[in-house]
């Protein structure tokens, strides 16, 4: 049995033995199962509400999700772009040498791997299609909310 006993930043001692890790995973699984049950109950209750309520909830959640996705993607794009610009400046100054042929070969190999990658599971697509059909009003208003959230 492996054991790592250390002190974290707060000064509290924690113990990561195999039994403790398994217990933490079991706790996580029970929390995830509880969240799935709660989500399922919430969707079931929402399905029984009026169309206007379903539209407002779906659109509101979609609006928030779209706005959040926009902010995260903007931050990611700025980080990647800034990193590439910084790398180019270092390369121009002679601090970094980039093997462009190797980079091109690796990029083309990665693109080929993406093309030949295993397609998405048909079971996943079937479950998604079934969910969207069962919750047409909610999912439709969610999609519209995401589009508006990206535009805001």
Short mmCIF file of N, CA and C in Angstrom, two decimals:
data_model
loop_
_atom_site.label_atom_id
_atom_site.label_comp_id
_atom_site.label_asym_id
_atom_site.label_seq_id
_atom_site.Cartn_x
_atom_site.Cartn_y
_atom_site.Cartn_z
N UNK A 1 0.83 -1.18 0.00
CA UNK A 1 0.00 0.00 0.00
C UNK A 1 0.87 1.24 0.00
N UNK A 2 0.60 2.14 -0.92
CA UNK A 2 1.38 3.37 -0.96
C UNK A 2 0.72 4.41 -0.07
N UNK A 3 1.53 5.26 0.47
CA UNK A 3 1.00 6.29 1.34
C UNK A 3 1.80 7.56 1.16
N UNK A 4 1.11 8.65 0.95
CA UNK A 4 1.74 9.95 0.85
C UNK A 4 1.12 10.85 1.91
N UNK A 5 1.89 11.19 2.90
CA UNK A 5 1.41 12.08 3.95
C UNK A 5 2.19 13.37 3.84
N UNK A 6 1.50 14.44 3.56
CA UNK A 6 2.15 15.73 3.40
C UNK A 6 1.33 16.79 4.09
N UNK A 7 1.86 17.98 4.08
CA UNK A 7 1.15 19.12 4.63
C UNK A 7 0.85 20.06 3.49
N UNK A 8 -0.43 20.46 3.35
CA UNK A 8 -0.78 21.38 2.27
C UNK A 8 -0.50 22.81 2.70
N UNK A 9 -0.85 23.76 1.87
CA UNK A 9 -0.56 25.17 2.12
C UNK A 9 -1.17 25.71 3.39
N UNK A 10 -2.31 25.14 3.84
CA UNK A 10 -2.97 25.65 5.03
C UNK A 10 -2.37 25.08 6.31
N UNK A 11 -1.42 24.15 6.20
CA UNK A 11 -0.80 23.57 7.37
C UNK A 11 -1.50 22.31 7.83
N UNK A 12 -2.62 21.92 7.19
CA UNK A 12 -3.33 20.71 7.57
C UNK A 12 -2.69 19.50 6.91
N UNK A 13 -2.64 18.42 7.66
CA UNK A 13 -2.03 17.20 7.13
C UNK A 13 -3.10 16.40 6.39
N UNK A 14 -2.75 15.87 5.23
CA UNK A 14 -3.66 14.98 4.51
C UNK A 14 -2.94 13.69 4.18
N UNK A 15 -3.73 12.62 4.07
CA UNK A 15 -3.18 11.29 3.88
C UNK A 15 -3.83 10.68 2.66
N UNK A 16 -3.04 10.35 1.63
CA UNK A 16 -3.55 9.76 0.40
C UNK A 16 -3.09 8.31 0.30
N UNK A 17 -3.73 7.45 1.07
CA UNK A 17 -3.49 6.02 0.91
C UNK A 17 -4.44 5.51 -0.16
N UNK A 18 -4.23 4.29 -0.59
CA UNK A 18 -5.08 3.70 -1.63
C UNK A 18 -6.53 3.65 -1.16
N UNK A 19 -6.74 3.29 0.11
CA UNK A 19 -8.11 3.22 0.63
C UNK A 19 -8.78 4.59 0.60
N UNK A 20 -8.04 5.63 0.96
CA UNK A 20 -8.61 6.98 0.96
C UNK A 20 -8.94 7.44 -0.45
N UNK A 21 -8.11 7.10 -1.42
CA UNK A 21 -8.37 7.48 -2.81
C UNK A 21 -9.63 6.77 -3.31
N UNK A 22 -9.74 5.46 -3.00
CA UNK A 22 -10.94 4.72 -3.40
C UNK A 22 -12.17 5.31 -2.75
N UNK A 23 -12.07 5.67 -1.48
CA UNK A 23 -13.22 6.27 -0.77
C UNK A 23 -13.62 7.60 -1.41
N UNK A 24 -12.61 8.40 -1.79
CA UNK A 24 -12.91 9.68 -2.44
C UNK A 24 -13.60 9.46 -3.78
N UNK A 25 -13.15 8.45 -4.55
CA UNK A 25 -13.80 8.15 -5.82
C UNK A 25 -15.23 7.67 -5.63
N UNK A 26 -15.46 6.85 -4.60
CA UNK A 26 -16.82 6.40 -4.31
C UNK A 26 -17.71 7.57 -3.91
N UNK A 27 -17.16 8.50 -3.12
CA UNK A 27 -17.92 9.69 -2.74
C UNK A 27 -18.25 10.52 -3.97
N UNK A 28 -17.28 10.66 -4.87
CA UNK A 28 -17.51 11.42 -6.10
C UNK A 28 -18.60 10.76 -6.94
N UNK A 29 -18.56 9.42 -7.05
CA UNK A 29 -19.57 8.70 -7.83
C UNK A 29 -20.96 8.89 -7.23
N UNK A 30 -21.06 8.90 -5.90
CA UNK A 30 -22.37 9.09 -5.28
C UNK A 30 -22.87 10.51 -5.50
N UNK A 31 -21.98 11.49 -5.48
CA UNK A 31 -22.36 12.87 -5.76
C UNK A 31 -22.80 13.01 -7.21
N UNK A 32 -22.08 12.36 -8.13
CA UNK A 32 -22.46 12.42 -9.55
C UNK A 32 -23.81 11.76 -9.78
N UNK A 33 -24.07 10.62 -9.12
CA UNK A 33 -25.36 9.96 -9.26
C UNK A 33 -26.47 10.84 -8.71
N UNK A 34 -26.20 11.49 -7.60
CA UNK A 34 -27.19 12.40 -7.01
C UNK A 34 -27.47 13.58 -7.94
N UNK A 35 -26.43 14.10 -8.58
CA UNK A 35 -26.61 15.21 -9.51
C UNK A 35 -27.42 14.78 -10.72
N UNK A 36 -27.18 13.56 -11.22
CA UNK A 36 -27.97 13.05 -12.35
C UNK A 36 -29.44 12.91 -11.97
N UNK A 37 -29.70 12.40 -10.76
CA UNK A 37 -31.09 12.28 -10.30
C UNK A 37 -31.74 13.65 -10.19
N UNK A 38 -31.03 14.60 -9.61
CA UNK A 38 -31.57 15.95 -9.44
C UNK A 38 -31.83 16.59 -10.80
N UNK A 39 -30.90 16.44 -11.74
CA UNK A 39 -31.07 16.99 -13.09
C UNK A 39 -32.28 16.36 -13.77
N UNK A 40 -32.42 15.04 -13.65
CA UNK A 40 -33.55 14.35 -14.24
C UNK A 40 -34.87 14.80 -13.65
N UNK A 41 -34.91 14.98 -12.33
CA UNK A 41 -36.14 15.47 -11.67
C UNK A 41 -36.45 16.89 -12.12
N UNK A 42 -35.43 17.71 -12.23
CA UNK A 42 -35.64 19.10 -12.63
C UNK A 42 -36.19 19.18 -14.05
N UNK A 43 -35.63 18.39 -14.95
CA UNK A 43 -36.11 18.38 -16.33
C UNK A 43 -37.54 17.84 -16.39
N UNK A 44 -37.83 16.79 -15.61
CA UNK A 44 -39.18 16.23 -15.61
C UNK A 44 -40.19 17.26 -15.11
N UNK A 45 -39.84 17.97 -14.05
CA UNK A 45 -40.74 19.00 -13.54
C UNK A 45 -40.91 20.13 -14.55
N UNK A 46 -39.84 20.50 -15.20
CA UNK A 46 -39.90 21.58 -16.18
C UNK A 46 -40.74 21.17 -17.39
N UNK A 47 -40.68 19.90 -17.77
CA UNK A 47 -41.45 19.41 -18.90
C UNK A 47 -42.96 19.53 -18.64
N UNK A 48 -43.36 19.46 -17.38
CA UNK A 48 -44.78 19.55 -17.05
C UNK A 48 -45.27 21.00 -16.96
N UNK A 49 -44.37 21.96 -16.99
CA UNK A 49 -44.75 23.38 -16.92
C UNK A 49 -45.25 23.86 -18.28
N UNK A 50 -45.70 25.10 -18.30
CA UNK A 50 -46.23 25.67 -19.54
C UNK A 50 -45.12 25.89 -20.56
N UNK A 51 -45.53 26.06 -21.80
CA UNK A 51 -44.56 26.29 -22.88
C UNK A 51 -43.78 27.57 -22.65
N UNK A 52 -44.46 28.59 -22.14
CA UNK A 52 -43.77 29.87 -21.88
C UNK A 52 -42.68 29.69 -20.83
N UNK A 53 -42.98 28.95 -19.77
CA UNK A 53 -41.98 28.71 -18.73
C UNK A 53 -40.79 27.93 -19.28
N UNK A 54 -41.07 26.90 -20.08
CA UNK A 54 -40.00 26.12 -20.68
C UNK A 54 -39.13 27.00 -21.58
N UNK A 55 -39.78 27.87 -22.35
CA UNK A 55 -39.04 28.76 -23.25
C UNK A 55 -38.17 29.74 -22.47
N UNK A 56 -38.73 30.32 -21.42
CA UNK A 56 -37.96 31.27 -20.61
C UNK A 56 -36.77 30.60 -19.93
N UNK A 57 -36.98 29.43 -19.35
CA UNK A 57 -35.88 28.74 -18.67
C UNK A 57 -34.82 28.31 -19.66
N UNK A 58 -35.24 27.70 -20.76
CA UNK A 58 -34.27 27.26 -21.77
C UNK A 58 -33.51 28.43 -22.36
N UNK A 59 -34.21 29.51 -22.67
CA UNK A 59 -33.56 30.69 -23.23
C UNK A 59 -32.63 31.36 -22.24
N UNK A 60 -33.04 31.42 -20.97
CA UNK A 60 -32.19 32.04 -19.95
C UNK A 60 -30.92 31.25 -19.71
N UNK A 61 -31.06 29.94 -19.60
CA UNK A 61 -29.87 29.09 -19.40
C UNK A 61 -28.98 29.15 -20.64
N UNK A 62 -29.60 29.15 -21.82
CA UNK A 62 -28.83 29.26 -23.05
C UNK A 62 -28.10 30.59 -23.16
N UNK A 63 -28.77 31.67 -22.77
CA UNK A 63 -28.15 32.99 -22.80
C UNK A 63 -26.92 33.04 -21.90
N UNK A 64 -27.08 32.51 -20.69
CA UNK A 64 -25.93 32.47 -19.77
C UNK A 64 -24.81 31.60 -20.29
N UNK A 65 -25.17 30.45 -20.85
CA UNK A 65 -24.15 29.54 -21.39
C UNK A 65 -23.44 30.16 -22.59
N UNK A 66 -24.18 30.79 -23.46
CA UNK A 66 -23.57 31.43 -24.63
C UNK A 66 -22.64 32.56 -24.25
N UNK A 67 -23.06 33.38 -23.28
CA UNK A 67 -22.22 34.49 -22.84
C UNK A 67 -20.94 33.96 -22.19
N UNK A 68 -21.09 32.92 -21.35
CA UNK A 68 -19.92 32.34 -20.69
C UNK A 68 -18.97 31.72 -21.72
N UNK A 69 -19.53 31.01 -22.70
CA UNK A 69 -18.70 30.39 -23.73
C UNK A 69 -17.97 31.47 -24.54
N UNK A 70 -18.64 32.58 -24.79
CA UNK A 70 -18.01 33.68 -25.53
C UNK A 70 -16.82 34.24 -24.75
N UNK A 71 -17.01 34.45 -23.46
CA UNK A 71 -15.93 35.01 -22.65
C UNK A 71 -14.75 34.04 -22.55
N UNK A 72 -15.04 32.77 -22.36
CA UNK A 72 -13.98 31.77 -22.24
C UNK A 72 -13.23 31.65 -23.56
N UNK A 73 -13.98 31.61 -24.67
CA UNK A 73 -13.30 31.46 -25.97
C UNK A 73 -12.49 32.71 -26.31
N UNK A 74 -12.97 33.87 -25.92
CA UNK A 74 -12.21 35.10 -26.16
C UNK A 74 -10.90 35.07 -25.36
N UNK A 75 -10.98 34.66 -24.12
CA UNK A 75 -9.78 34.58 -23.29
C UNK A 75 -8.80 33.55 -23.85
N UNK A 76 -9.32 32.40 -24.27
CA UNK A 76 -8.45 31.37 -24.85
C UNK A 76 -7.80 31.87 -26.14
N UNK A 77 -8.57 32.54 -26.98
CA UNK A 77 -8.02 33.05 -28.24
C UNK A 77 -6.93 34.09 -27.97
N UNK A 78 -7.18 34.98 -27.02
CA UNK A 78 -6.16 35.99 -26.69
C UNK A 78 -4.91 35.33 -26.12
N UNK A 79 -5.07 34.31 -25.29
CA UNK A 79 -3.92 33.63 -24.70
C UNK A 79 -3.09 32.92 -25.78
N UNK A 80 -3.77 32.18 -26.64
CA UNK A 80 -3.06 31.46 -27.70
C UNK A 80 -2.41 32.45 -28.67
N UNK A 81 -3.15 33.46 -29.08
CA UNK A 81 -2.60 34.46 -30.00
C UNK A 81 -1.43 35.22 -29.40
N UNK A 82 -1.56 35.60 -28.14
CA UNK A 82 -0.46 36.29 -27.46
C UNK A 82 0.76 35.41 -27.33
N UNK A 83 0.54 34.13 -27.02
CA UNK A 83 1.65 33.19 -26.91
C UNK A 83 2.37 33.00 -28.24
N UNK A 84 1.58 32.89 -29.32
CA UNK A 84 2.20 32.75 -30.64
C UNK A 84 2.95 34.01 -31.05
N UNK A 85 2.39 35.17 -30.73
CA UNK A 85 3.07 36.43 -31.03
C UNK A 85 4.38 36.53 -30.25
N UNK A 86 4.35 36.16 -28.98
CA UNK A 86 5.54 36.18 -28.16
C UNK A 86 6.60 35.22 -28.70
N UNK A 87 6.16 34.01 -29.10
CA UNK A 87 7.08 33.04 -29.67
C UNK A 87 7.70 33.58 -30.96
N UNK A 88 6.89 34.25 -31.78
CA UNK A 88 7.41 34.81 -33.03
C UNK A 88 8.43 35.92 -32.75
N UNK A 89 8.16 36.74 -31.74
CA UNK A 89 9.12 37.78 -31.36
C UNK A 89 10.43 37.16 -30.86
N UNK A 90 10.33 36.10 -30.06
CA UNK A 90 11.54 35.43 -29.60
C UNK A 90 12.31 34.81 -30.76
N UNK A 91 11.59 34.24 -31.71
CA UNK A 91 12.22 33.66 -32.89
C UNK A 91 12.90 34.74 -33.72
N UNK A 92 12.24 35.87 -33.89
CA UNK A 92 12.81 36.97 -34.68
C UNK A 92 14.06 37.54 -34.01
N UNK A 93 14.05 37.56 -32.66
CA UNK A 93 15.21 38.07 -31.94
C UNK A 93 16.35 37.08 -31.85
N UNK A 94 16.13 35.86 -32.31
CA UNK A 94 17.20 34.86 -32.29
C UNK A 94 17.29 34.07 -31.00
N UNK A 95 16.32 34.24 -30.10
CA UNK A 95 16.36 33.51 -28.84
C UNK A 95 15.85 32.08 -28.99
N UNK A 96 14.97 31.87 -29.95
CA UNK A 96 14.35 30.56 -30.15
C UNK A 96 14.49 30.19 -31.62
N UNK A 97 14.86 28.94 -31.87
CA UNK A 97 14.90 28.45 -33.24
C UNK A 97 13.77 27.44 -33.41
N UNK A 98 12.91 27.65 -34.37
CA UNK A 98 11.77 26.77 -34.62
C UNK A 98 12.08 25.94 -35.86
N UNK A 99 11.93 24.64 -35.74
CA UNK A 99 12.10 23.74 -36.86
C UNK A 99 10.75 23.69 -37.59
N UNK A 100 10.58 24.54 -38.59
CA UNK A 100 9.30 24.70 -39.25
C UNK A 100 8.90 23.45 -40.03
N UNK A 101 9.87 22.72 -40.58
CA UNK A 101 9.54 21.48 -41.30
C UNK A 101 8.96 20.44 -40.35
N UNK A 102 9.58 20.29 -39.19
CA UNK A 102 9.07 19.33 -38.21
C UNK A 102 7.69 19.77 -37.72
N UNK A 103 7.50 21.05 -37.50
CA UNK A 103 6.20 21.56 -37.06
C UNK A 103 5.13 21.29 -38.11
N UNK A 104 5.46 21.53 -39.37
CA UNK A 104 4.52 21.28 -40.46
C UNK A 104 4.17 19.80 -40.55
N UNK A 105 5.19 18.92 -40.42
CA UNK A 105 4.94 17.48 -40.47
C UNK A 105 4.07 17.02 -39.30
N UNK A 106 4.37 17.52 -38.11
CA UNK A 106 3.56 17.14 -36.94
C UNK A 106 2.13 17.63 -37.07
N UNK A 107 1.95 18.83 -37.60
CA UNK A 107 0.60 19.37 -37.78
C UNK A 107 -0.18 18.56 -38.80
N UNK A 108 0.47 18.17 -39.90
CA UNK A 108 -0.24 17.38 -40.90
C UNK A 108 -0.55 15.99 -40.37
N UNK A 109 0.34 15.41 -39.57
CA UNK A 109 0.07 14.11 -38.96
C UNK A 109 -1.11 14.21 -37.98
N UNK A 110 -1.17 15.29 -37.20
CA UNK A 110 -2.29 15.49 -36.27
C UNK A 110 -3.59 15.68 -37.03
N UNK A 111 -3.54 16.38 -38.16
CA UNK A 111 -4.75 16.56 -38.97
C UNK A 111 -5.22 15.22 -39.52
N UNK A 112 -4.29 14.37 -39.96
CA UNK A 112 -4.66 13.05 -40.46
C UNK A 112 -5.27 12.20 -39.34
N UNK A 113 -4.71 12.31 -38.14
CA UNK A 113 -5.26 11.56 -37.00
C UNK A 113 -6.69 12.01 -36.70
N UNK A 114 -6.96 13.29 -36.84
CA UNK A 114 -8.32 13.79 -36.62
C UNK A 114 -9.28 13.28 -37.68
N UNK A 115 -8.80 13.18 -38.90
CA UNK A 115 -9.66 12.69 -40.00
C UNK A 115 -9.98 11.21 -39.81
N UNK A 116 -8.99 10.43 -39.41
CA UNK A 116 -9.19 8.99 -39.26
C UNK A 116 -9.65 8.59 -37.87
N UNK A 117 -9.94 9.55 -37.01
CA UNK A 117 -10.36 9.23 -35.64
C UNK A 117 -11.69 8.49 -35.65
N UNK A 118 -11.91 7.76 -34.58
CA UNK A 118 -13.15 6.99 -34.44
C UNK A 118 -14.33 7.95 -34.37
N UNK A 119 -15.38 7.68 -35.14
CA UNK A 119 -16.53 8.57 -35.11
C UNK A 119 -17.26 8.50 -33.76
N UNK A 120 -18.08 9.49 -33.52
CA UNK A 120 -18.83 9.57 -32.28
C UNK A 120 -19.77 8.37 -32.19
N UNK A 121 -19.91 7.86 -31.02
CA UNK A 121 -20.74 6.68 -30.79
C UNK A 121 -22.17 6.92 -31.26
N UNK A 122 -22.74 5.93 -31.93
CA UNK A 122 -24.13 6.06 -32.39
C UNK A 122 -25.09 6.06 -31.22
N UNK A 123 -24.73 5.39 -30.12
CA UNK A 123 -25.58 5.40 -28.93
C UNK A 123 -25.68 6.81 -28.36
N UNK A 124 -24.55 7.51 -28.33
CA UNK A 124 -24.54 8.89 -27.84
C UNK A 124 -25.42 9.77 -28.72
N UNK A 125 -25.30 9.62 -30.03
CA UNK A 125 -26.12 10.41 -30.94
C UNK A 125 -27.60 10.07 -30.80
N UNK A 126 -27.91 8.78 -30.61
CA UNK A 126 -29.29 8.37 -30.42
C UNK A 126 -29.86 8.98 -29.14
N UNK A 127 -29.09 8.93 -28.04
CA UNK A 127 -29.55 9.50 -26.78
C UNK A 127 -29.74 11.01 -26.89
N UNK A 128 -28.84 11.68 -27.60
CA UNK A 128 -28.97 13.11 -27.79
C UNK A 128 -30.21 13.44 -28.61
N UNK A 129 -30.44 12.68 -29.68
CA UNK A 129 -31.62 12.91 -30.51
C UNK A 129 -32.90 12.68 -29.72
N UNK A 130 -32.92 11.63 -28.92
CA UNK A 130 -34.10 11.33 -28.10
C UNK A 130 -34.36 12.45 -27.08
N UNK A 131 -33.28 12.94 -26.44
CA UNK A 131 -33.43 14.03 -25.47
C UNK A 131 -33.96 15.29 -26.14
N UNK A 132 -33.41 15.62 -27.32
CA UNK A 132 -33.84 16.82 -28.02
C UNK A 132 -35.30 16.72 -28.46
N UNK A 133 -35.72 15.53 -28.89
CA UNK A 133 -37.11 15.36 -29.30
C UNK A 133 -38.06 15.42 -28.11
N UNK A 134 -37.65 14.85 -26.98
CA UNK A 134 -38.51 14.87 -25.79
C UNK A 134 -38.61 16.26 -25.19
N UNK A 135 -37.59 17.09 -25.37
CA UNK A 135 -37.54 18.42 -24.78
C UNK A 135 -37.36 19.48 -25.86
N UNK A 136 -38.22 19.43 -26.85
CA UNK A 136 -38.06 20.29 -28.02
C UNK A 136 -38.10 21.77 -27.68
N UNK A 137 -39.05 22.17 -26.84
CA UNK A 137 -39.18 23.59 -26.50
C UNK A 137 -37.97 24.07 -25.72
N UNK A 138 -37.56 23.29 -24.74
CA UNK A 138 -36.42 23.69 -23.90
C UNK A 138 -35.14 23.74 -24.73
N UNK A 139 -34.90 22.69 -25.53
CA UNK A 139 -33.65 22.65 -26.29
C UNK A 139 -33.64 23.71 -27.40
N UNK A 140 -34.78 23.96 -28.01
CA UNK A 140 -34.84 24.99 -29.05
C UNK A 140 -34.58 26.37 -28.48
N UNK A 141 -35.21 26.68 -27.34
CA UNK A 141 -34.99 28.00 -26.73
C UNK A 141 -33.58 28.10 -26.17
N UNK A 142 -33.01 26.97 -25.72
CA UNK A 142 -31.62 26.97 -25.27
C UNK A 142 -30.69 27.34 -26.42
N UNK A 143 -30.93 26.74 -27.59
CA UNK A 143 -30.08 27.02 -28.76
C UNK A 143 -30.17 28.49 -29.16
N UNK A 144 -31.37 29.03 -29.14
CA UNK A 144 -31.55 30.45 -29.45
C UNK A 144 -30.85 31.31 -28.40
N UNK A 145 -30.97 30.91 -27.13
CA UNK A 145 -30.30 31.65 -26.06
C UNK A 145 -28.80 31.64 -26.19
N UNK A 146 -28.24 30.50 -26.59
CA UNK A 146 -26.78 30.42 -26.80
C UNK A 146 -26.37 31.36 -27.92
N UNK A 147 -27.14 31.38 -29.00
CA UNK A 147 -26.81 32.27 -30.13
C UNK A 147 -26.86 33.73 -29.70
N UNK A 148 -27.87 34.09 -28.95
CA UNK A 148 -27.97 35.48 -28.47
C UNK A 148 -26.86 35.78 -27.49
N UNK A 149 -26.54 34.82 -26.61
CA UNK A 149 -25.46 35.02 -25.63
C UNK A 149 -24.13 35.25 -26.30
N UNK A 150 -23.88 34.59 -27.43
CA UNK A 150 -22.65 34.83 -28.15
C UNK A 150 -22.63 36.21 -28.78
N UNK A 151 -23.80 36.73 -29.13
CA UNK A 151 -23.86 38.05 -29.77
C UNK A 151 -23.80 39.19 -28.76
N UNK A 152 -24.17 38.93 -27.52
CA UNK A 152 -24.23 40.01 -26.50
C UNK A 152 -22.83 40.42 -26.09
#
